[in-house]
Amino acid sequence: MHDNNNELLPVVTPEGTVVGKATRGECHDGRSMLLHPVVHLHVFNPQGEVYLQHRPAWKSIQPNRWDTAVGGHIDLDETPKEALLRETREEIGLTDFTPRFLCRYVHESECERELVYVYTTTTDAPLTPSEELDGGRFFSISELQQHMGQGYFTPNFESEWNRVVTLL
C-alpha cells in the first residue's frame, strides 16, 4: 500500500476558507507548504484510557509510530464533521459516537502545513482498525506520559496531546 499522491485536497486559509486545491503530493512536498485541512479524533474509553493507532511502515509521513486514533484529510467539498465521520468509520470502524469539537489550529512540520480540526469522544464500542493501519490499542495516561519525547509517538501527536489535555 502507499499514499495516493494525486488525490486532490482543498487548500485553505487559517480560518478554514477554501481558496484552491492541490494534490496530496504538492501539499506534502516540503516546498509548497500549502495549508490543507485534516481532522483528528481522540478516542477515550470509559476508564479514561486513550486509543492510538499504529502507523504502518509504508506511510510516507511518520511510519512505525503511534498516533491519534483517527486522522485524515478533509476531501474537496466535504465539511470537517463529514470527514470526521468518514475517517472514523474507515480507520477504526466506529459509526455510533458523539464527537465533541475541541479546537482548530495550524500544524507545521518539515514537509507540510495542516489546518487541524480536533475532536474527542468516549466510547465502549469495539474498535476495528482497518488495513490502512498497523493496529491500535488503548493507552493509560501514565503510559502515555512515560513514552513522551522518546520517538514512540508522532511529534504531531505529542504536541497536540499537550493542547488536548488542557481542553478536556
PDB file of C-alpha atoms in Angstrom:
ATOM      1  CA  MET A   1       0.000   0.000   0.000  1.00  0.00           C
ATOM      2  CA  HIS A   2       1.011   3.627  -0.399  1.00  0.00           C
ATOM      3  CA  ASP A   3      -0.466   7.107  -0.257  1.00  0.00           C
ATOM      4  CA  ASN A   4      -2.237   8.413  -3.382  1.00  0.00           C
ATOM      5  CA  ASN A   5      -0.131  11.494  -4.242  1.00  0.00           C
ATOM      6  CA  ASN A   6      -2.575  12.535  -6.991  1.00  0.00           C
ATOM      7  CA  GLU A   7      -5.579  12.804  -4.644  1.00  0.00           C
ATOM      8  CA  LEU A   8      -6.951  16.370  -4.757  1.00  0.00           C
ATOM      9  CA  LEU A   9      -7.175  18.238  -1.451  1.00  0.00           C
ATOM     10  CA  PRO A  10      -8.632  21.649  -0.628  1.00  0.00           C
ATOM     11  CA  VAL A  11      -6.200  24.485   0.097  1.00  0.00           C
ATOM     12  CA  VAL A  12      -7.489  26.703   2.917  1.00  0.00           C
ATOM     13  CA  THR A  13      -6.833  29.850   4.936  1.00  0.00           C
ATOM     14  CA  PRO A  14      -6.062  29.532   8.681  1.00  0.00           C
ATOM     15  CA  GLU A  15      -9.778  30.243   9.249  1.00  0.00           C
ATOM     16  CA  GLY A  16     -10.783  27.258   7.097  1.00  0.00           C
ATOM     17  CA  THR A  17     -11.970  29.086   3.968  1.00  0.00           C
ATOM     18  CA  VAL A  18     -11.247  27.065   0.816  1.00  0.00           C
ATOM     19  CA  VAL A  19      -9.122  29.123  -1.594  1.00  0.00           C
ATOM     20  CA  GLY A  20      -7.998  26.453  -4.056  1.00  0.00           C
ATOM     21  CA  LYS A  21      -6.993  22.842  -4.497  1.00  0.00           C
ATOM     22  CA  ALA A  22      -3.767  20.870  -4.879  1.00  0.00           C
ATOM     23  CA  THR A  23      -2.663  17.254  -4.987  1.00  0.00           C
ATOM     24  CA  ARG A  24      -1.620  15.372  -1.854  1.00  0.00           C
ATOM     25  CA  GLY A  25       1.874  15.222  -3.353  1.00  0.00           C
ATOM     26  CA  GLU A  26       2.018  19.008  -3.762  1.00  0.00           C
ATOM     27  CA  CYS A  27       0.737  19.544  -0.215  1.00  0.00           C
ATOM     28  CA  HIS A  28       3.345  17.157   1.259  1.00  0.00           C
ATOM     29  CA  ASP A  29       6.389  18.017  -0.895  1.00  0.00           C
ATOM     30  CA  GLY A  30       8.080  20.216   1.710  1.00  0.00           C
ATOM     31  CA  ARG A  31       8.304  23.135  -0.718  1.00  0.00           C
ATOM     32  CA  SER A  32       4.801  24.466  -1.345  1.00  0.00           C
ATOM     33  CA  MET A  33       3.685  24.269   2.333  1.00  0.00           C
ATOM     34  CA  LEU A  34       0.080  24.641   1.101  1.00  0.00           C
ATOM     35  CA  LEU A  35      -2.293  24.741   4.071  1.00  0.00           C
ATOM     36  CA  HIS A  36      -4.770  21.852   3.817  1.00  0.00           C
ATOM     37  CA  PRO A  37      -7.410  20.707   6.333  1.00  0.00           C
ATOM     38  CA  VAL A  38      -7.395  17.494   8.359  1.00  0.00           C
ATOM     39  CA  VAL A  39      -9.477  16.006  11.176  1.00  0.00           C
ATOM     40  CA  HIS A  40      -8.223  14.270  14.321  1.00  0.00           C
ATOM     41  CA  LEU A  41     -10.323  12.283  16.793  1.00  0.00           C
ATOM     42  CA  HIS A  42      -9.043  11.392  20.268  1.00  0.00           C
ATOM     43  CA  VAL A  43     -10.981   8.306  21.427  1.00  0.00           C
ATOM     44  CA  PHE A  44     -11.298   7.545  25.140  1.00  0.00           C
ATOM     45  CA  ASN A  45     -12.840   4.532  26.828  1.00  0.00           C
ATOM     46  CA  PRO A  46     -14.964   4.884  29.985  1.00  0.00           C
ATOM     47  CA  GLN A  47     -11.856   4.066  32.079  1.00  0.00           C
ATOM     48  CA  GLY A  48     -10.141   7.227  30.782  1.00  0.00           C
ATOM     49  CA  GLU A  49      -7.612   5.454  28.552  1.00  0.00           C
ATOM     50  CA  VAL A  50      -6.904   6.862  25.091  1.00  0.00           C
ATOM     51  CA  TYR A  51      -6.846   4.784  21.892  1.00  0.00           C
ATOM     52  CA  LEU A  52      -3.929   5.239  19.489  1.00  0.00           C
ATOM     53  CA  GLN A  53      -3.337   3.862  16.020  1.00  0.00           C
ATOM     54  CA  HIS A  54      -0.008   2.434  14.898  1.00  0.00           C
ATOM     55  CA  ARG A  55       1.160   3.920  11.586  1.00  0.00           C
ATOM     56  CA  PRO A  56       2.309   1.261   9.100  1.00  0.00           C
ATOM     57  CA  ALA A  57       5.838   1.136   7.695  1.00  0.00           C
ATOM     58  CA  TRP A  58       4.641   2.087   4.179  1.00  0.00           C
ATOM     59  CA  LYS A  59       3.303   5.515   5.275  1.00  0.00           C
ATOM     60  CA  SER A  60       5.294   8.395   3.782  1.00  0.00           C
ATOM     61  CA  ILE A  61       4.926  10.502   6.946  1.00  0.00           C
ATOM     62  CA  GLN A  62       5.923   9.175  10.403  1.00  0.00           C
ATOM     63  CA  PRO A  63       5.952   5.428   9.637  1.00  0.00           C
ATOM     64  CA  ASN A  64       6.019   2.939  12.554  1.00  0.00           C
ATOM     65  CA  ARG A  65       4.917   5.435  15.215  1.00  0.00           C
ATOM     66  CA  TRP A  66       1.840   5.649  17.436  1.00  0.00           C
ATOM     67  CA  ASP A  67      -0.560   8.439  16.549  1.00  0.00           C
ATOM     68  CA  THR A  68      -4.014   9.908  17.212  1.00  0.00           C
ATOM     69  CA  ALA A  69      -6.807   7.293  16.951  1.00  0.00           C
ATOM     70  CA  VAL A  70      -8.229   8.860  13.791  1.00  0.00           C
ATOM     71  CA  GLY A  71      -6.595  11.306  11.435  1.00  0.00           C
ATOM     72  CA  GLY A  72      -7.289  12.100   7.830  1.00  0.00           C
ATOM     73  CA  HIS A  73      -7.594  14.691   5.145  1.00  0.00           C
ATOM     74  CA  ILE A  74     -10.805  16.584   4.524  1.00  0.00           C
ATOM     75  CA  ASP A  75     -11.819  15.955   0.918  1.00  0.00           C
ATOM     76  CA  LEU A  76     -12.846  18.631  -1.566  1.00  0.00           C
ATOM     77  CA  ASP A  77     -16.469  19.696  -0.897  1.00  0.00           C
ATOM     78  CA  GLU A  78     -16.554  17.932   2.490  1.00  0.00           C
ATOM     79  CA  THR A  79     -17.166  19.544   5.894  1.00  0.00           C
ATOM     80  CA  PRO A  80     -14.891  18.768   8.849  1.00  0.00           C
ATOM     81  CA  LYS A  81     -17.706  16.813  10.547  1.00  0.00           C
ATOM     82  CA  GLU A  82     -18.394  14.761   7.382  1.00  0.00           C
ATOM     83  CA  ALA A  83     -14.679  13.979   7.082  1.00  0.00           C
ATOM     84  CA  LEU A  84     -14.527  13.030  10.766  1.00  0.00           C
ATOM     85  CA  LEU A  85     -17.418  10.574  10.442  1.00  0.00           C
ATOM     86  CA  ARG A  86     -15.958   9.063   7.234  1.00  0.00           C
ATOM     87  CA  GLU A  87     -12.400   8.747   8.554  1.00  0.00           C
ATOM     88  CA  THR A  88     -13.571   7.279  11.885  1.00  0.00           C
ATOM     89  CA  ARG A  89     -15.640   4.641  10.077  1.00  0.00           C
ATOM     90  CA  GLU A  90     -12.766   3.859   7.655  1.00  0.00           C
ATOM     91  CA  GLU A  91      -9.925   3.781  10.170  1.00  0.00           C
ATOM     92  CA  ILE A  92     -11.380   2.200  13.338  1.00  0.00           C
ATOM     93  CA  GLY A  93     -14.868   1.004  12.322  1.00  0.00           C
ATOM     94  CA  LEU A  94     -16.668   3.300  14.766  1.00  0.00           C
ATOM     95  CA  THR A  95     -20.017   4.616  13.486  1.00  0.00           C
ATOM     96  CA  ASP A  96     -22.162   5.308  16.551  1.00  0.00           C
ATOM     97  CA  PHE A  97     -20.451   8.067  18.537  1.00  0.00           C
ATOM     98  CA  THR A  98     -20.877  11.679  19.555  1.00  0.00           C
ATOM     99  CA  PRO A  99     -17.888  13.839  18.617  1.00  0.00           C
ATOM    100  CA  ARG A 100     -17.070  16.912  20.704  1.00  0.00           C
ATOM    101  CA  PHE A 101     -15.180  19.709  18.933  1.00  0.00           C
ATOM    102  CA  LEU A 102     -12.150  20.843  20.952  1.00  0.00           C
ATOM    103  CA  CYS A 103     -10.180  23.267  18.792  1.00  0.00           C
ATOM    104  CA  ARG A 104      -8.689  24.140  15.407  1.00  0.00           C
ATOM    105  CA  TYR A 105      -5.030  25.060  14.872  1.00  0.00           C
ATOM    106  CA  VAL A 106      -2.297  25.208  12.227  1.00  0.00           C
ATOM    107  CA  HIS A 107       0.362  22.485  12.484  1.00  0.00           C
ATOM    108  CA  GLU A 108       3.568  22.929  10.524  1.00  0.00           C
ATOM    109  CA  SER A 109       6.197  20.206  10.022  1.00  0.00           C
ATOM    110  CA  GLU A 110       9.245  19.978   7.795  1.00  0.00           C
ATOM    111  CA  CYS A 111       7.125  18.751   4.874  1.00  0.00           C
ATOM    112  CA  GLU A 112       3.620  20.207   5.226  1.00  0.00           C
ATOM    113  CA  ARG A 113       1.167  22.658   6.832  1.00  0.00           C
ATOM    114  CA  GLU A 114      -2.186  21.379   8.077  1.00  0.00           C
ATOM    115  CA  LEU A 115      -5.266  23.069   9.486  1.00  0.00           C
ATOM    116  CA  VAL A 116      -6.210  20.552  12.185  1.00  0.00           C
ATOM    117  CA  TYR A 117      -9.793  20.207  13.442  1.00  0.00           C
ATOM    118  CA  VAL A 118      -9.573  18.356  16.780  1.00  0.00           C
ATOM    119  CA  TYR A 119     -12.438  16.315  18.234  1.00  0.00           C
ATOM    120  CA  THR A 120     -12.820  13.882  21.125  1.00  0.00           C
ATOM    121  CA  THR A 121     -15.270  11.144  22.051  1.00  0.00           C
ATOM    122  CA  THR A 122     -15.734   8.493  24.730  1.00  0.00           C
ATOM    123  CA  THR A 123     -16.983   5.035  23.768  1.00  0.00           C
ATOM    124  CA  ASP A 124     -17.001   1.439  24.921  1.00  0.00           C
ATOM    125  CA  ALA A 125     -17.828   0.177  21.413  1.00  0.00           C
ATOM    126  CA  PRO A 126     -15.377  -2.313  19.900  1.00  0.00           C
ATOM    127  CA  LEU A 127     -12.806  -0.665  17.623  1.00  0.00           C
ATOM    128  CA  THR A 128     -11.634  -2.473  14.491  1.00  0.00           C
ATOM    129  CA  PRO A 129      -8.558  -0.904  12.865  1.00  0.00           C
ATOM    130  CA  SER A 130      -8.584  -1.082   9.058  1.00  0.00           C
ATOM    131  CA  GLU A 131      -5.879  -2.397   6.725  1.00  0.00           C
ATOM    132  CA  GLU A 132      -4.793   1.267   6.407  1.00  0.00           C
ATOM    133  CA  LEU A 133      -3.361   0.924   9.922  1.00  0.00           C
ATOM    134  CA  ASP A 134      -0.938  -1.404  11.671  1.00  0.00           C
ATOM    135  CA  GLY A 135      -3.384  -1.993  14.530  1.00  0.00           C
ATOM    136  CA  GLY A 136      -4.137   0.091  17.582  1.00  0.00           C
ATOM    137  CA  ARG A 137      -4.750  -0.112  21.324  1.00  0.00           C
ATOM    138  CA  PHE A 138      -5.731   1.825  24.440  1.00  0.00           C
ATOM    139  CA  PHE A 139      -3.005   3.520  26.497  1.00  0.00           C
ATOM    140  CA  SER A 140      -3.323   4.675  30.098  1.00  0.00           C
ATOM    141  CA  ILE A 141      -2.465   8.332  30.685  1.00  0.00           C
ATOM    142  CA  SER A 142       0.561   7.300  32.782  1.00  0.00           C
ATOM    143  CA  GLU A 143       1.788   5.046  29.948  1.00  0.00           C
ATOM    144  CA  LEU A 144       1.462   7.974  27.522  1.00  0.00           C
ATOM    145  CA  GLN A 145       3.471  10.243  29.801  1.00  0.00           C
ATOM    146  CA  GLN A 146       6.127   7.540  30.248  1.00  0.00           C
ATOM    147  CA  HIS A 147       6.778   7.327  26.454  1.00  0.00           C
ATOM    148  CA  MET A 148       6.594  11.055  25.596  1.00  0.00           C
ATOM    149  CA  GLY A 149       9.693  12.529  23.948  1.00  0.00           C
ATOM    150  CA  GLN A 150      11.226   9.146  23.082  1.00  0.00           C
ATOM    151  CA  GLY A 151      10.265   8.809  19.396  1.00  0.00           C
ATOM    152  CA  TYR A 152       7.483   6.373  20.287  1.00  0.00           C
ATOM    153  CA  PHE A 153       4.690   8.723  19.208  1.00  0.00           C
ATOM    154  CA  THR A 154       4.473  11.079  16.226  1.00  0.00           C
ATOM    155  CA  PRO A 155       5.700  14.605  17.021  1.00  0.00           C
ATOM    156  CA  ASN A 156       2.274  15.873  15.930  1.00  0.00           C
ATOM    157  CA  PHE A 157       0.506  13.630  18.464  1.00  0.00           C
ATOM    158  CA  GLU A 158       2.809  14.756  21.267  1.00  0.00           C
ATOM    159  CA  SER A 159       2.311  18.462  20.629  1.00  0.00           C
ATOM    160  CA  GLU A 160      -1.435  18.031  20.082  1.00  0.00           C
ATOM    161  CA  TRP A 161      -1.819  15.898  23.221  1.00  0.00           C
ATOM    162  CA  ASN A 162      -0.442  18.762  25.321  1.00  0.00           C
ATOM    163  CA  ARG A 163      -3.108  21.021  23.770  1.00  0.00           C
ATOM    164  CA  VAL A 164      -5.897  18.430  24.211  1.00  0.00           C
ATOM    165  CA  VAL A 165      -5.312  17.734  27.925  1.00  0.00           C
ATOM    166  CA  THR A 166      -5.755  21.427  28.740  1.00  0.00           C
ATOM    167  CA  LEU A 167      -9.136  21.472  26.892  1.00  0.00           C
ATOM    168  CA  LEU A 168     -10.654  18.259  28.275  1.00  0.00           C
TER     169      LEU A 168
END
